[in-house]
Amino acid sequence: MLRLCRRFSTKTTSNSLTSALCVIGDEILSGKTLDVNSIYFAKRCFELGIQLDKIETVPDRYSSISSSLQSLSQRHDLVFTSGGIGPTHDDITYDAVARAFGGGLAYHEGTLARMRRIMSARGSATMPDPKGTAEEVALARMALLPANAEVVFPCDEYWVPVVSVNDRVHVFPGIPKLFEDLVDAYLPPLVARLSGESVTAFTRALIGIHQRESAIASTLDQLQERYAPMGIKIGSYPNWVPKNKAPETSDWKPTVVISVVGKDKEAVDRCRKELCLLLDGVDLSV
């Protein structure tokens, strides 16, 4: 069972849950590995109506991970992590999480049993054993979890759990396939329970225009001020257009693409139409 957060002091004016993602790994900061989990998480938050306020990348260092999670959990309803879970010396996320929230580590028997069952079914000859050979101990290290954590297995085919501590921090693996599948299985029901209501996704409209940003700045300022009480955010992005969204006129290319984002679909649509009219824009949303 997923436990609900006890307190909500960080909801935005649009009544959205707020979230943050802590990406953990020297390989990300050194440029060795491309962080695709952040992009995926951001998209899923958008689809579920979660206000993703921050993505923070930290090294494989106890103090960096712990301080990041302590800070993020004080300011957001949901904090997810990505990376630092594995059998080697540099996989320190579980330990850092335990240190951050005043707990120790303990082998989780349910995770060990699940590892053995799934690994055996896949033909593995080596099983996790905290008192076994060096390799067996290394495998068991992935079941050495914060002692005060809640452990959930959202995907039947994986032994990797989602580990939740402090009511807000949810620990995920960094392997993209695992991260994506676990997020897909874990996040929607969590959000539905925390919201206590049907989930309202964000809506985005895109408008292409052929003017300089400086020429439209005043109009955007006025519209943003007027639509802000409806939870609408207007963004301006020069020389950018999504693939396959431009009109089929070979000589037409927007110099600026404006985005309109919010949960109120009618307000988003009104703002889109007004921008098209005022700035001679082209609707790129369809």
XYZ file of C-alpha atoms in Angstrom:
286
model
C 0.000 0.000 0.000
C 1.131 3.529 -0.716
C 1.081 5.854 2.242
C -0.259 9.357 1.750
C 1.828 12.381 2.530
C 0.765 13.920 5.812
C 1.231 17.557 4.972
C 0.779 19.809 1.979
C 2.255 23.267 2.281
C 3.746 23.621 -1.184
C 0.785 23.477 -3.564
C 0.758 26.162 -6.219
C -2.055 28.597 -6.944
C -3.331 26.116 -9.542
C -3.689 23.529 -6.730
C -1.132 21.212 -8.291
C 1.103 18.875 -6.396
C 4.689 20.079 -6.599
C 7.614 17.799 -7.352
C 11.376 17.717 -7.726
C 13.808 15.210 -9.180
C 17.272 14.537 -7.777
C 19.470 12.899 -10.430
C 22.421 11.121 -8.858
C 25.630 10.128 -10.600
C 29.156 11.214 -11.461
C 28.554 9.824 -14.955
C 25.879 12.473 -15.574
C 28.020 15.352 -14.334
C 31.057 14.216 -16.329
C 29.106 14.032 -19.582
C 29.658 10.296 -19.944
C 25.941 9.457 -19.735
C 23.018 11.391 -21.164
C 20.312 12.001 -18.578
C 17.110 10.864 -20.288
C 15.252 10.183 -17.036
C 14.733 13.886 -16.357
C 13.000 14.372 -19.691
C 10.773 11.370 -19.148
C 9.879 12.398 -15.620
C 9.056 15.931 -16.748
C 6.706 14.620 -19.430
C 4.921 12.311 -17.013
C 4.517 15.110 -14.475
C 3.013 17.320 -17.193
C 0.574 14.579 -18.204
C -0.464 14.013 -14.587
C -0.828 17.678 -13.711
C 2.142 17.763 -11.327
C 4.076 21.013 -11.117
C 7.714 19.959 -11.576
C 9.631 22.819 -9.988
C 13.197 21.587 -9.892
C 15.623 19.041 -11.337
C 18.900 18.830 -9.464
C 21.930 16.742 -10.424
C 24.385 15.725 -7.709
C 27.536 13.557 -7.609
C 27.958 10.168 -5.951
C 28.765 11.824 -2.647
C 26.953 11.241 0.639
C 26.805 14.879 1.696
C 25.582 16.086 -1.704
C 22.775 13.531 -1.930
C 21.643 13.958 1.668
C 21.619 17.752 1.648
C 19.814 17.852 -1.702
C 17.052 15.522 -0.526
C 16.630 17.317 2.791
C 16.264 20.642 1.024
C 13.982 19.400 -1.762
C 11.676 17.525 0.605
C 11.077 20.687 2.612
C 9.837 22.539 -0.463
C 7.979 19.950 -2.549
C 5.181 17.453 -2.090
C 6.992 14.747 -4.056
C 10.731 14.180 -4.415
C 12.005 11.456 -6.734
C 15.547 10.227 -7.139
C 17.233 8.572 -10.105
C 20.453 6.569 -9.913
C 22.974 5.275 -7.419
C 21.354 1.883 -6.798
C 23.506 -1.152 -7.486
C 26.067 -3.637 -6.133
C 29.248 -1.543 -6.336
C 31.026 0.875 -4.008
C 29.755 3.993 -5.789
C 26.081 2.996 -5.450
C 25.388 4.924 -2.260
C 21.894 6.323 -2.695
C 20.140 4.102 -0.141
C 22.793 4.853 2.477
C 22.697 8.585 1.744
C 18.898 8.609 2.014
C 19.075 6.819 5.358
C 21.617 9.339 6.638
C 19.507 12.256 5.424
C 16.455 11.215 7.411
C 17.982 9.770 10.562
C 17.837 6.053 9.969
C 20.166 3.153 9.428
C 20.226 0.386 6.846
C 18.800 -3.131 7.081
C 18.445 -6.014 4.679
C 14.868 -6.132 3.401
C 13.804 -9.767 3.418
C 10.989 -9.205 0.947
C 13.403 -7.733 -1.586
C 15.923 -10.536 -1.059
C 13.220 -13.163 -1.545
C 11.934 -11.440 -4.647
C 15.460 -11.155 -6.080
C 16.070 -14.876 -5.540
C 12.767 -15.887 -7.095
C 13.100 -13.735 -10.214
C 16.818 -14.398 -10.690
C 16.271 -18.145 -10.315
C 13.478 -18.056 -12.912
C 15.911 -16.342 -15.281
C 18.504 -19.086 -14.806
C 20.971 -17.241 -12.596
C 23.292 -19.508 -10.629
C 24.327 -16.800 -8.151
C 21.868 -15.593 -5.547
C 22.020 -12.630 -3.143
C 23.249 -13.636 0.292
C 24.411 -11.125 2.939
C 26.686 -13.832 4.418
C 27.814 -15.514 1.213
C 30.650 -15.043 -1.262
C 31.847 -11.614 -2.338
C 29.552 -11.692 -5.377
C 26.582 -12.881 -3.342
C 27.144 -10.113 -0.801
C 27.397 -7.556 -3.621
C 24.045 -8.706 -4.994
C 22.477 -8.553 -1.539
C 23.687 -4.967 -1.219
C 20.828 -3.952 -3.525
C 18.399 -5.099 -0.820
C 20.171 -3.131 1.929
C 17.538 -0.434 2.334
C 16.809 2.420 4.749
C 15.383 0.708 7.826
C 12.498 3.167 8.173
C 11.445 2.968 4.516
C 8.275 1.757 2.897
C 9.025 -0.709 0.112
C 6.686 -1.119 -2.860
C 6.979 -3.369 -5.922
C 4.948 -1.629 -8.654
C 6.009 -3.976 -11.497
C 5.514 -7.724 -11.227
C 8.365 -8.505 -13.605
C 11.022 -6.591 -11.612
C 12.516 -7.252 -8.219
C 13.635 -3.614 -7.983
C 11.410 -1.773 -5.487
C 10.415 1.825 -5.065
C 11.698 2.881 -1.652
C 9.848 5.692 0.096
C 11.079 7.603 3.145
C 9.998 10.667 5.095
C 6.562 10.526 3.411
C 7.902 12.455 0.419
C 11.112 10.989 -0.969
C 10.764 8.158 -3.484
C 13.930 6.338 -4.580
C 14.186 4.979 -8.136
C 16.903 3.228 -10.148
C 18.796 5.105 -12.838
C 18.566 2.550 -15.659
C 16.166 4.289 -18.076
C 13.963 1.269 -18.854
C 13.516 0.473 -15.162
C 12.995 4.116 -14.270
C 10.328 4.597 -16.922
C 8.411 1.416 -16.147
C 8.444 2.037 -12.416
C 7.389 5.671 -12.818
C 4.526 4.611 -15.083
C 3.306 2.041 -12.570
C 3.926 4.002 -9.368
C 3.274 7.668 -10.055
C -0.349 7.750 -11.348
C -1.918 5.924 -8.379
C 0.234 7.904 -5.956
C -0.919 11.199 -7.446
C -4.564 10.098 -7.470
C -4.389 9.198 -3.774
C -2.576 12.348 -2.753
C -4.870 14.606 -4.747
C -8.038 13.008 -3.414
C -9.667 13.852 -6.699
C -9.477 13.104 -10.395
C -6.145 14.032 -11.929
C -6.197 17.073 -14.201
C -3.394 17.156 -16.742
C -1.726 20.275 -18.039
C -2.661 21.457 -21.525
C -0.238 23.130 -23.929
C -0.962 25.286 -26.970
C 1.753 26.417 -29.417
C 1.594 29.502 -31.624
C 4.156 30.347 -34.298
C 4.769 33.981 -35.216
C 7.053 35.848 -37.568
C 8.135 38.766 -35.383
C 11.045 39.546 -33.094
C 10.659 38.752 -29.405
C 11.328 42.373 -28.545
C 8.371 43.407 -30.701
C 5.925 41.135 -28.873
C 7.259 41.484 -25.321
C 4.732 44.112 -24.252
C 1.771 42.100 -25.560
C 2.978 38.970 -23.792
C 3.438 40.899 -20.545
C -0.148 42.131 -20.663
C -1.611 38.742 -21.515
C 0.407 36.947 -18.850
C -0.806 39.367 -16.196
C -4.424 38.882 -17.285
C -4.310 35.096 -17.542
C -2.110 34.391 -14.496
C -5.098 34.193 -12.089
C -6.392 31.295 -14.221
C -3.160 29.360 -13.709
C -1.916 30.063 -17.242
C 1.781 30.441 -18.036
C 2.965 31.950 -21.307
C 6.454 31.222 -22.646
C 8.377 32.593 -25.623
C 10.997 30.559 -27.517
C 12.935 32.074 -30.441
C 13.762 30.080 -33.576
C 12.162 26.876 -32.368
C 9.355 24.799 -33.811
C 8.340 21.210 -32.985
C 8.932 18.602 -35.668
C 6.089 18.130 -38.176
C 4.173 21.096 -36.741
C 5.058 23.859 -39.182
C 2.603 24.702 -41.984
C 3.315 23.063 -45.313
C 4.487 26.296 -46.888
C 8.119 25.924 -47.795
C 9.016 29.571 -47.213
C 7.237 29.893 -43.858
C 9.289 29.620 -40.720
C 8.374 31.120 -37.345
C 10.943 33.316 -35.686
C 9.286 32.713 -32.330
C 7.064 29.970 -30.913
C 4.841 30.922 -27.983
C 3.578 28.292 -25.564
C 0.487 28.566 -23.413
C 0.303 26.073 -20.532
C -2.377 25.490 -17.922
C -4.966 23.090 -16.567
C -7.973 25.149 -17.639
C -8.429 24.042 -21.263
C -10.923 26.783 -22.054
C -8.586 29.467 -20.737
C -5.667 27.992 -22.690
C -7.775 28.014 -25.850
C -8.939 31.611 -25.332
C -5.361 32.739 -24.805
C -4.234 30.826 -27.909
C -6.890 32.491 -30.070
C -6.065 35.915 -28.680
C -2.367 35.476 -29.397
C -3.070 34.328 -32.943
C -5.258 37.387 -33.496
C -3.002 39.981 -31.872
C 0.281 38.696 -33.310
C -0.872 37.237 -36.626
C 0.149 33.837 -35.303
C -0.268 30.331 -36.661
C -1.654 27.586 -34.428
C 0.926 24.787 -34.143
C -0.997 22.775 -31.556
C -2.753 20.424 -33.953
